[in-house]
mmCIF file of N, CA and C in Angstrom:
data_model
loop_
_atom_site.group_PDB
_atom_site.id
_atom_site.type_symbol
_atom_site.label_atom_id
_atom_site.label_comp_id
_atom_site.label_asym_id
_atom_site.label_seq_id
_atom_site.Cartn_x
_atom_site.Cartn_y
_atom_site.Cartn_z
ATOM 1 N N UNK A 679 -6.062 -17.883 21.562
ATOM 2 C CA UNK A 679 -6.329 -16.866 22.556
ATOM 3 C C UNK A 679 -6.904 -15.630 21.884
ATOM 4 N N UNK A 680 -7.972 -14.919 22.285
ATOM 5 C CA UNK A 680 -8.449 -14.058 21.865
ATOM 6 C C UNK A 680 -7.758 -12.423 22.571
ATOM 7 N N UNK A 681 -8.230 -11.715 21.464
ATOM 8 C CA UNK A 681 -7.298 -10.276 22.156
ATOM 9 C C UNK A 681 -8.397 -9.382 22.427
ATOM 10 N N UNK A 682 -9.423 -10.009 22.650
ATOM 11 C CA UNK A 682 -10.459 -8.721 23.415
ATOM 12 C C UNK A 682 -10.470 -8.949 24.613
ATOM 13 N N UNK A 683 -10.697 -7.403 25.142
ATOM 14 C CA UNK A 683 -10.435 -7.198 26.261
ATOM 15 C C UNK A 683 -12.228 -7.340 26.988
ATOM 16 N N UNK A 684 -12.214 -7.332 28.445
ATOM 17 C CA UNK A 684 -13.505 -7.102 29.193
ATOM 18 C C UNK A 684 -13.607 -5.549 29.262
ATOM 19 N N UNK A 685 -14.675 -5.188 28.956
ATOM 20 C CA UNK A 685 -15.171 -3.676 29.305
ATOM 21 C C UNK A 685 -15.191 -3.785 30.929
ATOM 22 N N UNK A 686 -15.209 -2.947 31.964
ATOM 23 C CA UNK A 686 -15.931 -2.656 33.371
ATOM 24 C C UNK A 686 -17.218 -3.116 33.364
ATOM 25 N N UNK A 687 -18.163 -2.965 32.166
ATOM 26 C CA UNK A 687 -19.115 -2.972 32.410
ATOM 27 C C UNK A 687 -19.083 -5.010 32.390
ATOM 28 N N UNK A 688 -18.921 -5.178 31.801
ATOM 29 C CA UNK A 688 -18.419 -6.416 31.274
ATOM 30 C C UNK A 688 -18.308 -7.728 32.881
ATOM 31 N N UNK A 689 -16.899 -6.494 33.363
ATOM 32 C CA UNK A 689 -16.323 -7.672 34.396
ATOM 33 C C UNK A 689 -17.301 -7.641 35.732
ATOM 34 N N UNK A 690 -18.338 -6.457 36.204
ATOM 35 C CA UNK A 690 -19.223 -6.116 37.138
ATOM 36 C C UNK A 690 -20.126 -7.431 36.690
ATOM 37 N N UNK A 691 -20.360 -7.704 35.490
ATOM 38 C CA UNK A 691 -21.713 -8.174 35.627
ATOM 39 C C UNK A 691 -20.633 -10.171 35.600
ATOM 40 N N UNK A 692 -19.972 -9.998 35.128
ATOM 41 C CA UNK A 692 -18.994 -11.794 35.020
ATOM 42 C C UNK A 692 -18.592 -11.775 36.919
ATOM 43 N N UNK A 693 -18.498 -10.945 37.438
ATOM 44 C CA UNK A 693 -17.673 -11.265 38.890
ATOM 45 C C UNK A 693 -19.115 -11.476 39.861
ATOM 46 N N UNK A 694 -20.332 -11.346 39.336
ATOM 47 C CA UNK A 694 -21.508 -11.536 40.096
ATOM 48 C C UNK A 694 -21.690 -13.265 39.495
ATOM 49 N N UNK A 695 -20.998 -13.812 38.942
ATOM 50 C CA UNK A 695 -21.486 -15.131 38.630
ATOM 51 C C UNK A 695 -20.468 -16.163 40.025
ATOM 52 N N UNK A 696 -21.496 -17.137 40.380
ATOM 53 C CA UNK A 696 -21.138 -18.391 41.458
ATOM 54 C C UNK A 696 -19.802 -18.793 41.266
ATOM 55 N N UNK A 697 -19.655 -18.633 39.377
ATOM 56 C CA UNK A 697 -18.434 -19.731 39.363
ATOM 57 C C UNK A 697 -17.339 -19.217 38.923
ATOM 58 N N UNK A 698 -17.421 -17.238 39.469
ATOM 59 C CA UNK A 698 -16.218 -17.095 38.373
ATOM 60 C C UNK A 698 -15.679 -16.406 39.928
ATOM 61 N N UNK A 699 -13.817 -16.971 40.099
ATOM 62 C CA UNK A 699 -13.320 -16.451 40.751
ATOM 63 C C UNK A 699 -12.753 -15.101 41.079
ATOM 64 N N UNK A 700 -12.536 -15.283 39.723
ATOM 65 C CA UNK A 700 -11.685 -13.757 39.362
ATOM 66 C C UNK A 700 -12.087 -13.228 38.488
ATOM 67 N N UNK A 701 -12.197 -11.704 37.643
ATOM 68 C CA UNK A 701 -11.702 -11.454 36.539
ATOM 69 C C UNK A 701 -10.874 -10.234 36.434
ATOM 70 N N UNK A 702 -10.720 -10.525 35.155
ATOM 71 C CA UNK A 702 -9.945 -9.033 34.766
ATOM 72 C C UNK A 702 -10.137 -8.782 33.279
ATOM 73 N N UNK A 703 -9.518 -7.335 32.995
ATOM 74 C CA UNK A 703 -10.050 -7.011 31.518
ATOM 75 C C UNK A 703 -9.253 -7.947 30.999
ATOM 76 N N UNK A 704 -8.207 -8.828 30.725
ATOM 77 C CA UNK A 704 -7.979 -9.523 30.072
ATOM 78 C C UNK A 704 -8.506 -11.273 30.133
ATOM 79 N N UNK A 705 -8.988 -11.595 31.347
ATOM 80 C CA UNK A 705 -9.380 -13.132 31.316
ATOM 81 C C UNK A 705 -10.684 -13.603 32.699
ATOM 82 N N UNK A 706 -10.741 -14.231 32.370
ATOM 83 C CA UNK A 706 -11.681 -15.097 33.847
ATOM 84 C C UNK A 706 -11.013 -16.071 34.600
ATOM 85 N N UNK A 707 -11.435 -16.862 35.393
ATOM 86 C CA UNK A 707 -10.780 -17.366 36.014
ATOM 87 C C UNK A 707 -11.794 -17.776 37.069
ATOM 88 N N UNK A 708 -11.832 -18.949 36.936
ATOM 89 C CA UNK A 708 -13.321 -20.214 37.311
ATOM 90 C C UNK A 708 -12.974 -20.695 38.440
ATOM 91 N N UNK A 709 -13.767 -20.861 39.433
ATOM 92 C CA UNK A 709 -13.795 -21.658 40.379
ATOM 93 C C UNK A 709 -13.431 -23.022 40.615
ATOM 94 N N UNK A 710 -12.803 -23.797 41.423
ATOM 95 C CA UNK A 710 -12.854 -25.437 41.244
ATOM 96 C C UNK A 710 -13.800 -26.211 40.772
ATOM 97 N N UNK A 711 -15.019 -25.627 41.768
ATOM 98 C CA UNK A 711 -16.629 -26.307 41.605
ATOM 99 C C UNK A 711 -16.670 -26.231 40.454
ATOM 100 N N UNK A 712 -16.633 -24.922 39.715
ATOM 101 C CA UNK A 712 -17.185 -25.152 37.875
ATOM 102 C C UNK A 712 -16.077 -25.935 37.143
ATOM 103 N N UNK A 713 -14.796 -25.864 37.430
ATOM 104 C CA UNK A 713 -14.267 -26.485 37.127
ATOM 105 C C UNK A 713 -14.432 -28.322 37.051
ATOM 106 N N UNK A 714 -15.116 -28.639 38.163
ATOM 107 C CA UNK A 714 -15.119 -30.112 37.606
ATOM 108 C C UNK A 714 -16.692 -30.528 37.435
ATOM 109 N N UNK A 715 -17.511 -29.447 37.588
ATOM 110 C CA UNK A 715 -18.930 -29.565 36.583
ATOM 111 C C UNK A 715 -18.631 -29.394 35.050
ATOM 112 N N UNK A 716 -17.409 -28.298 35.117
ATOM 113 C CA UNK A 716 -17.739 -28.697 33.432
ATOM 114 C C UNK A 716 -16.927 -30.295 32.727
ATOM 115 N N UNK A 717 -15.857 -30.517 33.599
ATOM 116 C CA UNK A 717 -15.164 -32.068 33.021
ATOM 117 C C UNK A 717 -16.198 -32.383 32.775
ATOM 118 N N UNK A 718 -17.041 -33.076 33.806
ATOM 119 C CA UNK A 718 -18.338 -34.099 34.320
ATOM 120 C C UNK A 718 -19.086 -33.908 32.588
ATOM 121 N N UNK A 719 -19.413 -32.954 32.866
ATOM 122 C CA UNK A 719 -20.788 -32.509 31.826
ATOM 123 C C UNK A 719 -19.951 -33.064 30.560
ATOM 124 N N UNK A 720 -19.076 -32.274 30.079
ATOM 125 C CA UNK A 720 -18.173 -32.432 28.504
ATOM 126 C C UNK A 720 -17.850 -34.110 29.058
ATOM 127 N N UNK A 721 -17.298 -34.862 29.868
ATOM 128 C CA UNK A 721 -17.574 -36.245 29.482
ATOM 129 C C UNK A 721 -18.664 -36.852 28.905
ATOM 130 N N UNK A 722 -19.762 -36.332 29.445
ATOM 131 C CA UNK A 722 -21.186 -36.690 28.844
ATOM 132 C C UNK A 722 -21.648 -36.568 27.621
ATOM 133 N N UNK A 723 -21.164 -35.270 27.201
ATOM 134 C CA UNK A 723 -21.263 -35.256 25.822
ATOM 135 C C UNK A 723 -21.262 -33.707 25.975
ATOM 136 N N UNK A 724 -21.739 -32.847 26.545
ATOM 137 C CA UNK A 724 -22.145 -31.688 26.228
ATOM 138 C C UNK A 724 -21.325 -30.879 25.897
ATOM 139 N N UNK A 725 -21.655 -29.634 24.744
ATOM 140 C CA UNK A 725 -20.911 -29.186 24.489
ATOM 141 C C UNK A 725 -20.424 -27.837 24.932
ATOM 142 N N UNK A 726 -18.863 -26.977 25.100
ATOM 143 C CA UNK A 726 -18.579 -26.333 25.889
ATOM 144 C C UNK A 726 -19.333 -24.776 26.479
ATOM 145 N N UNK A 727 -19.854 -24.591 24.966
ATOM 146 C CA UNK A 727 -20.646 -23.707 24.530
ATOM 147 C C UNK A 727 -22.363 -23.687 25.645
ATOM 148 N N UNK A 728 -22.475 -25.054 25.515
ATOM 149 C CA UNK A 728 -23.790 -24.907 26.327
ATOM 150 C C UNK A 728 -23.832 -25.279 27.789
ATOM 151 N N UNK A 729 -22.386 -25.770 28.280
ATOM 152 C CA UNK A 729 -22.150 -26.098 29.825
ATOM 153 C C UNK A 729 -21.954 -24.702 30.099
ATOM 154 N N UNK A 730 -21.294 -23.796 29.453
ATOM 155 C CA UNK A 730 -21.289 -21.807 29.727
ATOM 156 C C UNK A 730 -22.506 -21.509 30.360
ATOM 157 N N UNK A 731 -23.162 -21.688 28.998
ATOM 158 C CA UNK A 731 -24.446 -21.004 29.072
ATOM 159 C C UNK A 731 -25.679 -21.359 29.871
ATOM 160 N N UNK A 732 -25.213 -23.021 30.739
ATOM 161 C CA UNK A 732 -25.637 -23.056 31.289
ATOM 162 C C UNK A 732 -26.197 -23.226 32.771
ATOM 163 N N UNK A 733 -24.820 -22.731 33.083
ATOM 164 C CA UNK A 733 -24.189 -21.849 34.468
ATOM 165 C C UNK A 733 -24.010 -20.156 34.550
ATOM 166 N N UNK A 734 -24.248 -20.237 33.512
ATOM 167 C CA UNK A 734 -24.237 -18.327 33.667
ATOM 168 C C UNK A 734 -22.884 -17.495 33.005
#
C-alpha cells in the first residue's frame, strides 16, 4: 500500500473518469464495469499497468 495521498487537484481530474466511482485523498474506488474489464483483459495477458492506461 502506498502512503501518498491525492492532491484536489488530483481527485477533480480521477472523479471525471467513466470508471472511477469514488475517490478520496487516500484511494479510488472503481466501478463494477471496470472491474470485470480489467479481470477479462489481465486473463488475456495484459498487463495491469496498460489495462490503467488504457481506460483512463
Amino acid at each position: 500500500m502506498s502512503k501518498r495521498l491525492f492532491t484536489e487537484k488530483e481527485i477533480k481530474i480521477l472523479s471525471k473518469n467513466l470508471y472511477v466511482k469514488s475517490v478520496s485523498e487516500k484511494g479510488i474506488t472503481y466501478t463494477d464495469e471496470f472491474k470485470r474489464i480489467f479481470i477479462t483483459e489481465n486473463e488475456q495477458g495484459k498487463f495491469p499497468r496498460q489495462i490503467f492506461g488504457d481506460h483512463g
